[in-house]
Amino acid sequence: MIDPARLPGPWRRFAATGWYLPFAVVLFALSLLPELRGYGTRLGDVPTHSFDAPAVVVVAVQCLPLAVCRRWPFAALGLVSLGFAADQLRGYHSPAGTALPLALIVAGYALGRHRRAAVALFTAAYAVLALALSRLGSGESPDEYVTFYLALALAWGIGVWLRATRAAEAERRRRVAQDTRTAERARIARELHDVVTHHVTAMVVQAEAARYLTVSPDRLDHALTAVSDTGRLAITDLRHLLDLLAPGHTGEDREPAAGRLLTLVEQTRRAGQPVEFTEEGTPAESTGSAGLVAYRVVQEALTNALKYAHGSRTSVQVRHGDREISVEVGTDAPASQDVSASQDAPRAVSPTGGSGRGLAGLRERVDVLGGEFSAGARAGGGFVVRARIPAGSGS
């Protein structure tokens, strides 16, 4: 079955409104059949009149406006109502009277700004019709006129309900689209934070250290080389992030290679942070997003160690299980006095400082996969970040 939403604009509009014309023509033709004359809607007790030339006009006025009722609902409803009134007053009682509730449904659905005016005019016109039928000697009681009016009001209410349903669905889709955009912006912000913050922090620390190595050309060259290497890694990760944002990207995060964790640790060591790295178990062939999240946890924890506890001993433990990856990164409490050669060297502060935006992003990443995340001070001083991340092809 063809989805109208996927059709080009003109064809989509035809799929939504094109059935009105054939329906109007079919109803017009059926109303002219001799076998069906006198079997239509009968309001009041006006005797059935034989079909004549004016009857064809009355039937046409009732049926044919349905062809344009979606585009001009107010005008179509007015013509159909006029034809219905003439049909009842003349006593034709044709099946064309079916067009009135249909016109009311479409008008209730399509009209927005002029809905109250339409209701007021239609009610007034119906009251005039009821009085005119009574003047002609109709035997209908007032209750029967009210009952028929309520039936017409129900048709109008169906159209209004359909319009409200469509508006609610449009609002739901708008909220879903907005939430999707917000989630995507948050994902991009997390990626930028993880990629840029770590590398730039390492470069800043290395550059600051190089200021105090001018007396040792070899150590200075080593420090500047570390800055260059870190910059190249930053460019590589930023290119990968740009690939994720490319329009043709599938939306799947590429899992870091197995050696990326060791590269990350080595980069942190070159920045002057003593890191002990332990990796247990064998990474599964397919861990879904768990491998990337584990990498980001280690990356963010080492970044915080560089920023807030530079020079303090840091340990990284990664355990690969059958169904999960466990990560623990601990940093000792920084020394109260920095033993650098100059008093101008940057002093370490508590790892609990900063905005915490990176840790909050990590918690969201882990929670999405159904894992557990914690970060805080540990007994004896220092800071520890722990994460348990479910791994598998479905992650």
mmCIF file of C-alpha atoms in Angstrom:
data_model
loop_
_atom_site.group_PDB
_atom_site.id
_atom_site.type_symbol
_atom_site.label_atom_id
_atom_site.label_comp_id
_atom_site.label_asym_id
_atom_site.label_seq_id
_atom_site.Cartn_x
_atom_site.Cartn_y
_atom_site.Cartn_z
ATOM 1 C CA MET A 1 0.000 0.000 0.000
ATOM 2 C CA ILE A 2 1.344 3.428 -0.975
ATOM 3 C CA ASP A 3 2.035 5.777 1.914
ATOM 4 C CA PRO A 4 0.544 9.226 1.010
ATOM 5 C CA ALA A 5 3.205 10.918 3.151
ATOM 6 C CA ARG A 6 5.905 9.698 0.730
ATOM 7 C CA LEU A 7 4.181 10.990 -2.389
ATOM 8 C CA PRO A 8 5.157 14.298 -4.072
ATOM 9 C CA GLY A 9 3.216 17.348 -2.939
ATOM 10 C CA PRO A 10 0.451 17.463 -5.615
ATOM 11 C CA TRP A 11 -0.118 13.697 -5.503
ATOM 12 C CA ARG A 12 -0.174 13.751 -1.697
ATOM 13 C CA ARG A 13 -2.901 16.394 -1.739
ATOM 14 C CA PHE A 14 -4.868 14.368 -4.285
ATOM 15 C CA ALA A 15 -4.572 11.220 -2.146
ATOM 16 C CA ALA A 16 -5.982 13.173 0.808
ATOM 17 C CA THR A 17 -8.865 14.933 -1.029
ATOM 18 C CA GLY A 18 -9.305 13.161 -4.380
ATOM 19 C CA TRP A 19 -12.030 10.814 -3.135
ATOM 20 C CA TYR A 20 -14.485 13.656 -2.517
ATOM 21 C CA LEU A 21 -15.258 14.178 -6.214
ATOM 22 C CA PRO A 22 -16.080 10.545 -7.085
ATOM 23 C CA PHE A 23 -18.094 10.214 -3.882
ATOM 24 C CA ALA A 24 -20.128 13.326 -4.745
ATOM 25 C CA VAL A 25 -20.785 12.058 -8.273
ATOM 26 C CA VAL A 26 -21.802 8.583 -7.077
ATOM 27 C CA LEU A 27 -24.168 10.010 -4.444
ATOM 28 C CA PHE A 28 -25.676 12.325 -7.069
ATOM 29 C CA ALA A 29 -26.254 9.432 -9.452
ATOM 30 C CA LEU A 30 -27.790 7.204 -6.757
ATOM 31 C CA SER A 31 -30.145 9.963 -5.710
ATOM 32 C CA LEU A 32 -31.542 10.130 -9.257
ATOM 33 C CA LEU A 33 -32.374 6.420 -9.449
ATOM 34 C CA PRO A 34 -36.162 5.896 -9.517
ATOM 35 C CA GLU A 35 -35.851 2.932 -7.141
ATOM 36 C CA LEU A 36 -34.334 5.109 -4.393
ATOM 37 C CA ARG A 37 -36.594 8.149 -4.691
ATOM 38 C CA GLY A 38 -38.456 8.897 -1.511
ATOM 39 C CA TYR A 39 -36.150 6.777 0.657
ATOM 40 C CA GLY A 40 -33.931 9.577 1.856
ATOM 41 C CA THR A 41 -33.920 11.669 5.007
ATOM 42 C CA ARG A 42 -37.409 12.814 5.981
ATOM 43 C CA LEU A 43 -37.677 15.711 8.423
ATOM 44 C CA GLY A 44 -41.241 16.719 9.163
ATOM 45 C CA ASP A 45 -44.344 15.243 7.610
ATOM 46 C CA VAL A 46 -44.297 16.958 4.221
ATOM 47 C CA PRO A 47 -45.809 14.590 1.605
ATOM 48 C CA THR A 48 -43.326 13.089 -0.841
ATOM 49 C CA HIS A 49 -43.264 15.029 -4.116
ATOM 50 C CA SER A 50 -42.611 13.444 -7.475
ATOM 51 C CA PHE A 51 -39.275 14.152 -9.104
ATOM 52 C CA ASP A 52 -39.237 17.021 -11.580
ATOM 53 C CA ALA A 53 -36.630 19.329 -13.120
ATOM 54 C CA PRO A 54 -36.140 21.361 -9.898
ATOM 55 C CA ALA A 55 -35.528 18.077 -8.046
ATOM 56 C CA VAL A 56 -32.414 17.459 -10.131
ATOM 57 C CA VAL A 57 -31.132 20.928 -9.214
ATOM 58 C CA VAL A 58 -31.871 20.350 -5.526
ATOM 59 C CA VAL A 59 -30.049 17.011 -5.565
ATOM 60 C CA ALA A 60 -27.081 18.561 -7.368
ATOM 61 C CA VAL A 61 -26.859 21.395 -4.824
ATOM 62 C CA GLN A 62 -26.784 18.815 -2.030
ATOM 63 C CA CYS A 63 -24.256 16.397 -3.536
ATOM 64 C CA LEU A 64 -21.819 18.163 -5.824
ATOM 65 C CA PRO A 65 -20.419 20.672 -3.261
ATOM 66 C CA LEU A 66 -18.917 17.659 -1.487
ATOM 67 C CA ALA A 67 -16.288 17.620 -4.244
ATOM 68 C CA VAL A 68 -14.800 20.867 -2.883
ATOM 69 C CA CYS A 69 -15.792 20.635 0.788
ATOM 70 C CA ARG A 70 -12.189 19.958 1.883
ATOM 71 C CA ARG A 71 -10.908 23.097 0.160
ATOM 72 C CA TRP A 72 -13.887 25.385 0.824
ATOM 73 C CA PRO A 73 -15.662 23.776 3.801
ATOM 74 C CA PHE A 74 -17.703 26.836 4.796
ATOM 75 C CA ALA A 75 -19.119 27.437 1.307
ATOM 76 C CA ALA A 76 -19.713 23.732 0.716
ATOM 77 C CA LEU A 77 -21.598 23.351 3.995
ATOM 78 C CA GLY A 78 -23.746 26.366 3.126
ATOM 79 C CA LEU A 79 -24.708 24.956 -0.286
ATOM 80 C CA VAL A 80 -25.384 21.469 1.037
ATOM 81 C CA SER A 81 -27.549 22.929 3.835
ATOM 82 C CA LEU A 82 -29.469 25.024 1.297
ATOM 83 C CA GLY A 83 -30.076 21.984 -0.873
ATOM 84 C CA PHE A 84 -31.145 19.917 2.140
ATOM 85 C CA ALA A 85 -33.651 22.593 3.177
ATOM 86 C CA ALA A 86 -35.118 22.732 -0.343
ATOM 87 C CA ASP A 87 -35.277 18.925 -0.431
ATOM 88 C CA GLN A 88 -37.298 18.800 2.796
ATOM 89 C CA LEU A 89 -39.565 21.734 1.948
ATOM 90 C CA ARG A 90 -40.378 20.355 -1.512
ATOM 91 C CA GLY A 91 -40.809 16.844 -0.176
ATOM 92 C CA TYR A 92 -38.336 15.099 -2.492
ATOM 93 C CA HIS A 93 -36.763 13.131 0.397
ATOM 94 C CA SER A 94 -33.880 11.913 -1.768
ATOM 95 C CA PRO A 95 -30.837 9.951 -0.573
ATOM 96 C CA ALA A 96 -28.852 13.132 -1.244
ATOM 97 C CA GLY A 97 -29.688 14.132 2.340
ATOM 98 C CA THR A 98 -26.763 11.911 3.382
ATOM 99 C CA ALA A 99 -24.461 14.686 2.169
ATOM 100 C CA LEU A 100 -25.382 16.978 5.084
ATOM 101 C CA PRO A 101 -23.785 14.979 7.946
ATOM 102 C CA LEU A 102 -20.754 14.320 5.742
ATOM 103 C CA ALA A 103 -20.391 18.044 5.041
ATOM 104 C CA LEU A 104 -20.704 18.719 8.777
ATOM 105 C CA ILE A 105 -17.922 16.216 9.578
ATOM 106 C CA VAL A 106 -15.582 17.760 7.007
ATOM 107 C CA ALA A 107 -16.407 21.317 8.118
ATOM 108 C CA GLY A 108 -15.842 20.446 11.776
ATOM 109 C CA TYR A 109 -12.491 18.946 10.804
ATOM 110 C CA ALA A 110 -11.351 21.689 8.429
ATOM 111 C CA LEU A 111 -12.663 24.877 9.996
ATOM 112 C CA GLY A 112 -10.561 26.555 12.636
ATOM 113 C CA ARG A 113 -10.971 30.299 12.907
ATOM 114 C CA HIS A 114 -14.596 30.478 11.690
ATOM 115 C CA ARG A 115 -15.905 27.443 13.552
ATOM 116 C CA ARG A 116 -18.144 29.373 15.958
ATOM 117 C CA ALA A 117 -19.607 31.470 13.151
ATOM 118 C CA ALA A 118 -20.403 28.322 11.191
ATOM 119 C CA VAL A 119 -22.155 26.766 14.203
ATOM 120 C CA ALA A 120 -24.192 29.914 14.823
ATOM 121 C CA LEU A 121 -25.287 30.268 11.183
ATOM 122 C CA PHE A 122 -26.122 26.591 10.831
ATOM 123 C CA THR A 123 -28.163 26.591 14.048
ATOM 124 C CA ALA A 124 -30.087 29.677 12.935
ATOM 125 C CA ALA A 125 -30.733 28.155 9.506
ATOM 126 C CA TYR A 126 -31.952 24.919 11.078
ATOM 127 C CA ALA A 127 -34.339 26.827 13.344
ATOM 128 C CA VAL A 128 -35.769 28.652 10.320
ATOM 129 C CA LEU A 129 -36.168 25.324 8.496
ATOM 130 C CA ALA A 130 -37.972 23.779 11.472
ATOM 131 C CA LEU A 131 -40.361 26.755 11.646
ATOM 132 C CA ALA A 132 -40.996 26.598 7.908
ATOM 133 C CA LEU A 133 -41.777 22.883 8.049
ATOM 134 C CA SER A 134 -44.147 23.512 10.951
ATOM 135 C CA ARG A 135 -45.920 26.231 8.923
ATOM 136 C CA LEU A 136 -46.431 23.715 6.138
ATOM 137 C CA GLY A 137 -48.390 21.538 8.520
ATOM 138 C CA SER A 138 -45.652 19.110 9.540
ATOM 139 C CA GLY A 139 -46.704 16.718 12.253
ATOM 140 C CA GLU A 140 -43.246 16.514 13.825
ATOM 141 C CA SER A 141 -43.047 17.338 17.523
ATOM 142 C CA PRO A 142 -40.357 19.716 18.860
ATOM 143 C CA ASP A 143 -38.573 16.760 20.446
ATOM 144 C CA GLU A 144 -38.080 15.161 17.033
ATOM 145 C CA TYR A 145 -36.560 18.354 15.633
ATOM 146 C CA VAL A 146 -34.231 18.550 18.626
ATOM 147 C CA THR A 147 -33.236 14.892 18.222
ATOM 148 C CA PHE A 148 -32.362 15.395 14.565
ATOM 149 C CA TYR A 149 -30.378 18.522 15.444
ATOM 150 C CA LEU A 150 -28.418 16.568 18.062
ATOM 151 C CA ALA A 151 -27.633 13.917 15.437
ATOM 152 C CA LEU A 152 -26.259 16.634 13.168
ATOM 153 C CA ALA A 153 -24.328 18.086 16.129
ATOM 154 C CA LEU A 154 -22.786 14.645 16.649
ATOM 155 C CA ALA A 155 -21.540 14.656 13.050
ATOM 156 C CA TRP A 156 -20.017 18.095 13.640
ATOM 157 C CA GLY A 157 -18.445 16.849 16.876
ATOM 158 C CA ILE A 158 -16.836 13.932 15.046
ATOM 159 C CA GLY A 159 -15.131 16.387 12.710
ATOM 160 C CA VAL A 160 -13.955 18.546 15.613
ATOM 161 C CA TRP A 161 -12.607 15.452 17.401
ATOM 162 C CA LEU A 162 -10.717 14.378 14.283
ATOM 163 C CA ARG A 163 -9.175 17.847 14.048
ATOM 164 C CA ALA A 164 -8.146 17.766 17.714
ATOM 165 C CA THR A 165 -6.656 14.307 17.237
ATOM 166 C CA ARG A 166 -4.653 15.496 14.248
ATOM 167 C CA ALA A 167 -3.418 18.533 16.182
ATOM 168 C CA ALA A 168 -2.413 16.347 19.133
ATOM 169 C CA GLU A 169 -0.523 13.989 16.827
ATOM 170 C CA ALA A 170 1.238 16.920 15.156
ATOM 171 C CA GLU A 171 2.215 18.270 18.580
ATOM 172 C CA ARG A 172 3.480 14.838 19.629
ATOM 173 C CA ARG A 173 5.610 14.597 16.503
ATOM 174 C CA ARG A 174 6.927 18.110 17.106
ATOM 175 C CA ARG A 175 7.918 17.192 20.662
ATOM 176 C CA VAL A 176 9.550 13.978 19.488
ATOM 177 C CA ALA A 177 11.512 15.881 16.849
ATOM 178 C CA GLN A 178 12.524 18.514 19.411
ATOM 179 C CA ASP A 179 13.563 15.858 21.932
ATOM 180 C CA THR A 180 15.544 14.083 19.224
ATOM 181 C CA ARG A 181 17.355 17.287 18.301
ATOM 182 C CA THR A 182 18.035 18.017 21.966
ATOM 183 C CA ALA A 183 19.387 14.509 22.539
ATOM 184 C CA GLU A 184 21.574 14.789 19.447
ATOM 185 C CA ARG A 185 22.957 18.154 20.574
ATOM 186 C CA ALA A 186 23.666 16.650 23.998
ATOM 187 C CA ARG A 187 25.454 13.709 22.357
ATOM 188 C CA ILE A 188 27.555 16.044 20.226
ATOM 189 C CA ALA A 189 28.352 18.169 23.296
ATOM 190 C CA ARG A 190 29.499 15.055 25.193
ATOM 191 C CA GLU A 191 31.685 13.947 22.310
ATOM 192 C CA LEU A 192 33.249 17.405 22.002
ATOM 193 C CA HIS A 193 33.831 17.543 25.739
ATOM 194 C CA ASP A 194 35.417 14.085 25.830
ATOM 195 C CA VAL A 195 37.623 14.613 22.790
ATOM 196 C CA VAL A 196 38.654 18.246 23.146
ATOM 197 C CA THR A 197 38.969 18.505 26.929
ATOM 198 C CA HIS A 198 41.317 15.548 27.324
ATOM 199 C CA HIS A 199 43.711 16.468 24.541
ATOM 200 C CA VAL A 200 43.737 20.194 25.266
ATOM 201 C CA THR A 201 44.268 19.539 28.977
ATOM 202 C CA ALA A 202 47.219 17.279 28.183
ATOM 203 C CA MET A 203 48.683 19.886 25.825
ATOM 204 C CA VAL A 204 48.298 22.659 28.410
ATOM 205 C CA VAL A 205 49.964 20.582 31.115
ATOM 206 C CA GLN A 206 52.815 19.625 28.777
ATOM 207 C CA ALA A 207 53.277 23.208 27.604
ATOM 208 C CA GLU A 208 53.331 24.484 31.186
ATOM 209 C CA ALA A 209 55.966 21.902 32.075
ATOM 210 C CA ALA A 210 58.076 22.908 29.073
ATOM 211 C CA ARG A 211 58.437 26.414 30.502
ATOM 212 C CA TYR A 212 60.657 25.025 33.273
ATOM 213 C CA LEU A 213 62.817 22.795 31.066
ATOM 214 C CA THR A 214 64.722 25.422 29.140
ATOM 215 C CA VAL A 215 67.914 24.444 30.967
ATOM 216 C CA SER A 216 67.603 20.874 29.650
ATOM 217 C CA PRO A 217 67.303 20.850 25.837
ATOM 218 C CA ASP A 218 66.694 17.064 25.718
ATOM 219 C CA ARG A 219 63.822 17.187 28.191
ATOM 220 C CA LEU A 220 62.451 20.296 26.469
ATOM 221 C CA ASP A 221 62.496 18.513 23.099
ATOM 222 C CA HIS A 222 60.727 15.526 24.667
ATOM 223 C CA ALA A 223 58.026 17.775 26.161
ATOM 224 C CA LEU A 224 57.429 19.627 22.885
ATOM 225 C CA THR A 225 57.266 16.323 21.011
ATOM 226 C CA ALA A 226 54.590 15.163 23.463
ATOM 227 C CA VAL A 227 52.620 18.358 22.775
ATOM 228 C CA SER A 228 52.831 17.712 19.013
ATOM 229 C CA ASP A 229 51.772 14.084 19.394
ATOM 230 C CA THR A 230 48.831 15.087 21.557
ATOM 231 C CA GLY A 231 47.770 17.672 18.975
ATOM 232 C CA ARG A 232 47.825 15.049 16.239
ATOM 233 C CA LEU A 233 45.665 12.730 18.344
ATOM 234 C CA ALA A 234 43.246 15.589 18.927
ATOM 235 C CA ILE A 235 43.004 16.215 15.175
ATOM 236 C CA THR A 236 42.379 12.510 14.530
ATOM 237 C CA ASP A 237 39.601 12.313 17.116
ATOM 238 C CA LEU A 238 38.016 15.530 15.875
ATOM 239 C CA ARG A 239 37.980 14.160 12.327
ATOM 240 C CA HIS A 240 36.252 11.051 13.623
ATOM 241 C CA LEU A 241 33.691 13.230 15.394
ATOM 242 C CA LEU A 242 33.082 15.188 12.183
ATOM 243 C CA ASP A 243 32.546 11.873 10.390
ATOM 244 C CA LEU A 244 29.822 11.055 12.930
ATOM 245 C CA LEU A 245 28.116 14.353 12.136
ATOM 246 C CA ALA A 246 28.301 13.879 8.357
ATOM 247 C CA PRO A 247 24.868 13.553 6.656
ATOM 248 C CA GLY A 248 25.729 10.181 5.134
ATOM 249 C CA HIS A 249 26.867 8.610 8.399
ATOM 250 C CA THR A 250 24.859 5.619 9.602
ATOM 251 C CA GLY A 251 24.717 6.955 13.148
ATOM 252 C CA GLU A 252 26.704 4.090 14.693
ATOM 253 C CA ASP A 253 29.700 4.957 16.864
ATOM 254 C CA ARG A 254 32.893 3.297 15.797
ATOM 255 C CA GLU A 255 34.349 1.352 18.707
ATOM 256 C CA PRO A 256 37.954 2.360 19.563
ATOM 257 C CA ALA A 257 40.621 -0.170 18.668
ATOM 258 C CA ALA A 258 41.898 -2.435 21.431
ATOM 259 C CA GLY A 259 45.171 -0.507 21.646
ATOM 260 C CA ARG A 260 43.518 2.878 22.148
ATOM 261 C CA LEU A 261 43.363 2.525 25.938
ATOM 262 C CA LEU A 262 47.095 1.886 26.122
ATOM 263 C CA THR A 263 47.710 4.862 23.819
ATOM 264 C CA LEU A 264 45.548 6.998 26.089
ATOM 265 C CA VAL A 265 47.516 5.902 29.156
ATOM 266 C CA GLU A 266 50.846 6.571 27.441
ATOM 267 C CA GLN A 267 49.700 10.026 26.420
ATOM 268 C CA THR A 268 48.767 10.805 30.029
ATOM 269 C CA ARG A 269 52.138 9.532 31.244
ATOM 270 C CA ARG A 270 53.952 11.829 28.802
ATOM 271 C CA ALA A 271 51.999 14.709 30.296
ATOM 272 C CA GLY A 272 53.677 13.961 33.633
ATOM 273 C CA GLN A 273 51.004 11.845 35.299
ATOM 274 C CA PRO A 274 52.253 8.528 36.775
ATOM 275 C CA VAL A 275 49.655 5.971 35.626
ATOM 276 C CA GLU A 276 49.504 2.268 36.451
ATOM 277 C CA PHE A 277 47.475 0.393 33.838
ATOM 278 C CA THR A 278 45.983 -3.068 34.336
ATOM 279 C CA GLU A 279 43.762 -4.846 31.825
ATOM 280 C CA GLU A 280 42.230 -8.217 32.616
ATOM 281 C CA GLY A 281 40.344 -10.589 30.355
ATOM 282 C CA THR A 282 39.932 -10.569 26.607
ATOM 283 C CA PRO A 283 37.694 -7.991 24.912
ATOM 284 C CA ALA A 284 34.670 -9.584 23.238
ATOM 285 C CA GLU A 285 34.462 -9.550 19.457
ATOM 286 C CA SER A 286 31.360 -7.374 19.622
ATOM 287 C CA THR A 287 30.626 -5.164 22.625
ATOM 288 C CA GLY A 288 28.273 -2.708 20.937
ATOM 289 C CA SER A 289 28.629 0.749 22.479
ATOM 290 C CA ALA A 290 30.130 -0.600 25.717
ATOM 291 C CA GLY A 291 33.705 -0.454 24.429
ATOM 292 C CA LEU A 292 33.372 3.209 23.463
ATOM 293 C CA VAL A 293 31.736 4.108 26.791
ATOM 294 C CA ALA A 294 34.498 2.320 28.733
ATOM 295 C CA TYR A 295 37.077 4.259 26.736
ATOM 296 C CA ARG A 296 35.302 7.559 27.510
ATOM 297 C CA VAL A 297 35.189 6.731 31.239
ATOM 298 C CA VAL A 298 38.948 6.189 31.335
ATOM 299 C CA GLN A 299 39.538 9.273 29.185
ATOM 300 C CA GLU A 300 37.453 11.574 31.384
ATOM 301 C CA ALA A 301 38.940 10.197 34.619
ATOM 302 C CA LEU A 302 42.507 10.705 33.374
ATOM 303 C CA THR A 303 41.607 14.215 32.201
ATOM 304 C CA ASN A 304 40.350 15.081 35.681
ATOM 305 C CA ALA A 305 43.526 13.579 37.195
ATOM 306 C CA LEU A 306 45.671 15.800 34.960
ATOM 307 C CA LYS A 307 43.631 18.908 35.746
ATOM 308 C CA TYR A 308 43.055 18.512 39.464
ATOM 309 C CA ALA A 309 45.718 16.114 40.761
ATOM 310 C CA HIS A 310 48.656 16.573 38.420
ATOM 311 C CA GLY A 311 51.619 14.464 39.455
ATOM 312 C CA SER A 312 49.645 12.208 41.801
ATOM 313 C CA ARG A 313 49.722 8.458 41.310
ATOM 314 C CA THR A 314 46.802 7.206 39.215
ATOM 315 C CA SER A 315 45.685 3.628 38.626
ATOM 316 C CA VAL A 316 43.542 2.353 35.769
ATOM 317 C CA GLN A 317 41.935 -1.093 35.964
ATOM 318 C CA VAL A 318 39.844 -2.503 33.119
ATOM 319 C CA ARG A 319 38.230 -5.936 33.349
ATOM 320 C CA HIS A 320 36.578 -7.590 30.367
ATOM 321 C CA GLY A 321 33.898 -10.100 31.354
ATOM 322 C CA ASP A 322 31.542 -12.225 29.307
ATOM 323 C CA ARG A 323 28.674 -9.786 29.681
ATOM 324 C CA GLU A 324 30.166 -6.573 31.047
ATOM 325 C CA ILE A 325 33.178 -4.298 31.184
ATOM 326 C CA SER A 326 34.303 -2.982 34.573
ATOM 327 C CA VAL A 327 36.391 0.170 34.843
ATOM 328 C CA GLU A 328 38.014 1.687 37.918
ATOM 329 C CA VAL A 329 40.242 4.759 37.835
ATOM 330 C CA GLY A 330 41.687 5.982 41.141
ATOM 331 C CA THR A 331 43.872 8.988 41.870
ATOM 332 C CA ASP A 332 45.790 9.612 45.087
ATOM 333 C CA ALA A 333 45.288 12.846 46.958
ATOM 334 C CA PRO A 334 47.587 15.575 45.592
ATOM 335 C CA ALA A 335 50.498 16.727 47.708
ATOM 336 C CA SER A 336 49.952 19.868 49.743
ATOM 337 C CA GLN A 337 53.152 21.378 48.327
ATOM 338 C CA ASP A 338 54.302 21.148 44.736
ATOM 339 C CA VAL A 339 58.009 20.232 44.559
ATOM 340 C CA SER A 340 58.564 21.804 41.164
ATOM 341 C CA ALA A 341 61.630 23.907 40.636
ATOM 342 C CA SER A 342 59.668 27.135 40.553
ATOM 343 C CA GLN A 343 57.034 28.609 42.822
ATOM 344 C CA ASP A 344 55.209 29.761 39.693
ATOM 345 C CA ALA A 345 54.358 26.203 38.672
ATOM 346 C CA PRO A 346 50.626 25.383 38.760
ATOM 347 C CA ARG A 347 49.375 23.911 42.031
ATOM 348 C CA ALA A 348 47.169 20.840 42.150
ATOM 349 C CA VAL A 349 43.650 21.010 43.510
ATOM 350 C CA SER A 350 41.116 18.442 44.571
ATOM 351 C CA PRO A 351 39.752 16.250 41.767
ATOM 352 C CA THR A 352 36.281 16.976 43.024
ATOM 353 C CA GLY A 353 36.573 20.535 41.733
ATOM 354 C CA GLY A 354 35.374 21.763 38.341
ATOM 355 C CA SER A 355 31.908 21.804 36.851
ATOM 356 C CA GLY A 356 31.356 18.058 36.832
ATOM 357 C CA ARG A 357 29.888 18.259 33.310
ATOM 358 C CA GLY A 358 32.102 15.419 32.118
ATOM 359 C CA LEU A 359 31.133 13.089 34.970
ATOM 360 C CA ALA A 360 27.454 13.864 34.427
ATOM 361 C CA GLY A 361 27.846 12.981 30.761
ATOM 362 C CA LEU A 362 29.530 9.699 31.689
ATOM 363 C CA ARG A 363 26.697 8.834 34.054
ATOM 364 C CA GLU A 364 24.197 9.395 31.234
ATOM 365 C CA ARG A 365 26.195 7.209 28.848
ATOM 366 C CA VAL A 366 26.402 4.355 31.339
ATOM 367 C CA ASP A 367 22.754 4.662 32.390
ATOM 368 C CA VAL A 368 21.602 4.400 28.775
ATOM 369 C CA LEU A 369 23.280 0.981 28.540
ATOM 370 C CA GLY A 370 21.781 -0.154 31.855
ATOM 371 C CA GLY A 371 25.071 -0.028 33.772
ATOM 372 C CA GLU A 372 26.232 1.456 37.050
ATOM 373 C CA PHE A 373 28.429 4.522 37.560
ATOM 374 C CA SER A 374 29.888 6.180 40.633
ATOM 375 C CA ALA A 375 32.474 8.883 41.267
ATOM 376 C CA GLY A 376 33.660 10.370 44.536
ATOM 377 C CA ALA A 377 36.290 10.600 47.230
ATOM 378 C CA ARG A 378 37.723 7.326 48.505
ATOM 379 C CA ALA A 379 38.875 6.326 51.957
ATOM 380 C CA GLY A 380 42.382 7.521 52.739
ATOM 381 C CA GLY A 381 42.158 10.446 50.323
ATOM 382 C CA GLY A 382 42.007 10.729 46.599
ATOM 383 C CA PHE A 383 39.275 10.224 44.035
ATOM 384 C CA VAL A 384 37.878 7.138 42.326
ATOM 385 C CA VAL A 385 35.626 6.608 39.301
ATOM 386 C CA ARG A 386 33.935 3.234 38.855
ATOM 387 C CA ALA A 387 31.723 1.955 36.056
ATOM 388 C CA ARG A 388 30.094 -1.353 35.238
ATOM 389 C CA ILE A 389 28.956 -1.434 31.616
ATOM 390 C CA PRO A 390 26.878 -4.280 30.131
ATOM 391 C CA ALA A 391 28.516 -5.511 26.918
ATOM 392 C CA GLY A 392 27.025 -7.339 23.984
ATOM 393 C CA SER A 393 25.870 -6.963 20.427
ATOM 394 C CA GLY A 394 22.680 -5.374 21.549
ATOM 395 C CA SER A 395 24.314 -2.647 23.635
#
